[in-house]
Amino acid sequence: MPQTAPGAAAAASSKKQGGEQPDSSPAQKAQRSKTGRLLEDADKKTRRLKDVEISIPIVYGTISFWLGKKASEYNSHKWTVYVRGATNEDLSVIVKRAVFQLHPSFNNPTRVVESAPFELSESGWGEFEIAITLFFHSDVCDKQLDLYHQLRLYPDDDSGPQSTKKPVVVETYDEIVFSEPTESFFLRVQNHPAAIVPRLPAGLSFPPPGPIEHVNENKRGDTKDHPLSQWFMNFSEADELLKLAAARQQVQAHIVKLRRQLSMIDGMPQQSKAVSGQ
Amino acid sequence: MDAKDILGLPKSSLPAIQEKKPRQPKESQRKPDGISREVYALTRDMAPLIPSIEVSQLKPRPSSEKEKISWQWLPFTSSARTDNLQLYHWVRVVNGVPPTGDYAFAKYNKSVDILKYSDEEYEKHLIDPMWTKEETDQLFDLCERFDLRFIIIADRFPTSRSVEELKSRYYAVTRSLIIARAPSPGDVSGHPLVKEPYNLTHETERKRALSTVLSQTRQQERKDAEILVEAKRIMESRMASKVAEEVEVPVSSVGNEGSEKATVPPESVSPSGNVHPSSSTAAPPAPRTDSASTPTSLRMLRVYLRTHALDQMVQAASSTAGLRTIKRVDQTLQDLGVHVKPKVPTKSVCAEHLELRKEILTLLNLQKQLQNKEAEASANRENSYTEAPSTPKRSYRGEVDRPFVPDSTTVGGERAGKRDQKRKASGRFVDTPPSPPQSKRPRKLKTSDG
């Protein structure tokens, strides 16, 4: 079985982190010939940054409206399925295209969306699972990512009269994590609001990137002023962190108590059961 | 007609009735010729509704005008026989001319061409320490007689040799003979026996392996299938990652949790391969967060969802725990007001969540230990104390099962009274316990005294 020897891997990593600095100094860059620059770009596409991960917080889900008077037996709701940046930033810097796989009863159930905002609107009567596949730009990742979302048309609570004004919104927060990204990807997104990019470890720095490429000039890619944005849910990690911290405290206190009790039962009060646990 | 009967003169019905009676006897008397009585009774002289047999379906009569066929009992010989035995059989004679030609089945009398060696050839090329000339001669004789059916040859062979040994000797001899007799080595290098000589050990091993596979129990089969699937995935992921950019991770460096499977199969790949395929992407192995605690898969995934990563890490952390324990952890999380799967899975939230789960596991383990110790202790004390030994267990078990009952159960009620009634020690966490239930205190005092 082919295995890279640790020695080779170490050499490769040192090449990445230590070796390329002189290459990227502006003065030398200016002197390079065209071919040199091309080679460098190619390098950037293959060199990866170890121990670095770039995460893209996203929210994906569906919003569905009852059609009210215009509803028929086979067309009772209109809905939109989408993938958006969690802060409503443009995802097209990372995502090349999104493919939504609908229920086979739809015409052309495989819908491809080539530009942001990555969404699809349809109308129908049934609830089913939608498979969303995200394809990334070539320097980002050549593997695709699959997401699954259950379309819901009817609210769970009281089956009171449906309103055409208030939609059923189901959103899921998640983060796409790219581990060991390529240099070129890193450079492209290091200052982009859609991405969470860590500080590079000391000793390594990149020149500030050029202007962020706009993939399509006609349509806005971000969803900040999206027509449905009033329905978007807010996801705040602060709440969750607070709850988690409180829970951990409780658990830790309980652990301490139990340890104390255990040591008492053993009949030797001096027994060091590491009462001050963690 | 009926309407007429109803509305019409009742008289008209009479003749109908009258008609029936005489008719019936008439019908039975009138027996038809040509068809049997029963058939007639069924069909009542009616023609069938549809024709039952198409006339065109009937086989056309073989035209017997062309040739005159007769059958004769004639003798015949077969070229396959060597003894000139004459047998008889029926022969189809056409126009008085009996058929010519060999017995029809003689062409099936095929046999294998076995090379025969002379004594000098034996001396020159075919001597083998394991085989005497006599044995070799016997072998070749049997091979000729039984057309290389080695199973039979092995059975008939005077000294007991295995099938593989016999095969090996036969093929080795034949091979040497072919090479020796060939005008030049190049001529026969195309011969299959020359190209691929029979390998005794390999064959023995192969057959042994086959019989092992055949005699496997269903469970072993399943396990093997699982392992092979894992190995295949690992191979695929390796291919994929090789095709993609350069690989840097030293593949051997990973210590794996819960992937014993990957190490077992003979063709296995180093352990970092492994584990559960992700629902989000195709390939498996190893991860890395910025901190050094690397869950084993995920790294080579390149892209994955944080929830998926969390699931993997949770599974890895609770790999030692049983299903019940996992359920209890989930229950505890709920009691604490925490979502079993975080709603906002950011990096820090996931890290905290994982830590919390680990702490809960520790807690549950400690509780179990405590329970066991208490059980032991009370069993020992059974003789010394009059109090029922079940009491300490009960008082602890109450808090063991649900130590973190959510606040809502105690809110709105009167504190001291209600809490005493409840066995659960829910009061603990709402407030500092003012007065622990009566039953507990005596126990506690005793233990500290004891």
XYZ file of C-alpha atoms in Angstrom, chain A residues 68-214:
147
model
C -54.671 30.658 0.029
C -57.429 31.226 -2.453
C -55.224 30.371 -5.363
C -54.374 27.000 -3.884
C -55.458 23.951 -5.810
C -55.208 20.293 -4.921
C -51.873 19.874 -6.595
C -50.498 23.301 -5.949
C -51.223 24.355 -2.433
C -47.984 26.020 -1.427
C -45.187 27.966 -2.982
C -41.797 27.428 -1.435
C -38.183 28.357 -1.808
C -35.195 26.242 -0.880
C -31.859 27.969 -0.463
C -28.351 27.962 0.880
C -27.135 31.305 2.154
C -24.216 32.611 4.128
C -25.052 32.772 7.808
C -24.404 36.496 7.816
C -26.046 36.843 4.406
C -22.785 37.337 2.596
C -22.195 36.204 -0.948
C -21.220 32.551 -1.110
C -20.199 32.542 -4.737
C -16.594 33.193 -3.805
C -16.536 29.647 -2.503
C -19.440 27.841 -4.097
C -19.375 27.373 -7.817
C -22.815 25.870 -8.170
C -25.565 24.260 -6.185
C -27.675 21.359 -7.364
C -31.059 20.826 -5.795
C -32.505 17.356 -6.185
C -36.248 17.436 -5.881
C -38.904 14.768 -5.643
C -39.111 12.773 -8.877
C -42.655 13.949 -9.419
C -41.296 17.347 -10.380
C -40.296 18.063 -13.960
C -36.535 17.988 -14.264
C -36.082 17.177 -10.611
C -32.391 17.989 -10.787
C -32.133 21.761 -10.690
C -28.785 23.403 -11.095
C -28.137 26.912 -9.856
C -24.962 28.396 -11.248
C -24.733 31.626 -9.322
C -25.566 33.178 -5.995
C -28.030 33.472 -4.418
C -28.237 29.686 -4.467
C -31.915 29.172 -4.256
C -34.802 27.585 -6.028
C -38.488 28.380 -5.903
C -41.237 25.970 -6.731
C -44.812 25.231 -5.953
C -46.438 21.995 -4.972
C -48.449 20.135 -2.406
C -46.154 17.578 -0.837
C -43.390 17.493 1.722
C -40.244 15.577 0.850
C -36.524 15.502 1.399
C -34.493 17.814 -0.798
C -30.883 16.904 -1.436
C -28.618 19.875 -1.948
C -25.185 19.296 -3.420
C -22.638 22.077 -3.327
C -19.833 22.193 -5.836
C -16.870 24.372 -5.066
C -14.397 26.227 -7.210
C -11.448 24.182 -8.310
C -8.947 25.822 -6.016
C -11.269 25.427 -3.073
C -12.046 21.762 -3.192
C -12.704 19.242 -5.895
C -15.053 17.205 -3.747
C -18.714 18.026 -3.476
C -20.687 18.382 -0.273
C -24.186 17.006 0.294
C -26.833 18.522 2.503
C -30.281 17.175 3.182
C -33.323 19.116 4.162
C -36.893 18.103 4.776
C -39.302 20.492 3.091
C -42.162 21.422 5.386
C -45.293 23.103 4.215
C -47.517 22.816 7.251
C -46.754 24.270 10.665
C -46.409 21.743 13.515
C -48.389 23.573 16.051
C -52.119 24.082 16.083
C -53.578 23.374 12.745
C -55.310 26.677 12.862
C -56.227 28.409 9.653
C -53.197 28.809 7.456
C -52.223 32.288 6.546
C -50.841 33.351 3.252
C -48.785 35.983 5.007
C -46.961 33.862 7.527
C -44.753 31.208 6.006
C -43.400 28.007 7.471
C -39.673 28.555 7.882
C -37.230 25.762 8.616
C -33.565 26.632 8.616
C -30.487 24.764 9.690
C -27.218 26.353 10.660
C -24.015 24.577 9.836
C -20.453 25.347 8.929
C -18.533 24.065 5.962
C -15.017 23.301 7.081
C -12.144 23.169 4.645
C -9.172 21.561 6.271
C -5.735 22.327 4.908
C -6.849 24.753 2.239
C -4.706 25.649 -0.723
C -2.764 28.840 -0.579
C -4.660 30.397 -3.418
C -7.971 29.738 -1.741
C -6.662 31.196 1.470
C -5.485 34.309 -0.238
C -8.737 34.738 -2.016
C -10.925 34.615 1.046
C -8.718 35.817 3.845
C -10.575 39.069 4.061
C -13.918 37.970 2.739
C -16.826 38.408 5.126
C -18.354 35.059 4.248
C -15.442 33.087 5.613
C -13.935 32.550 9.015
C -10.226 32.472 8.455
C -7.795 32.003 11.284
C -4.701 34.077 11.893
C -1.736 32.389 10.398
C 0.872 31.130 12.809
C 3.713 33.518 13.477
C 6.338 33.775 10.831
C 4.033 33.393 7.916
C 2.266 36.219 6.242
C 0.751 36.935 2.912
C 0.519 40.173 1.069
C -2.981 41.589 1.091
C -5.006 40.138 -1.724
C -6.193 41.988 -4.769
C -9.817 43.086 -5.076
C -12.297 40.343 -4.472
C -13.485 38.990 -7.765
C -17.109 39.488 -8.468
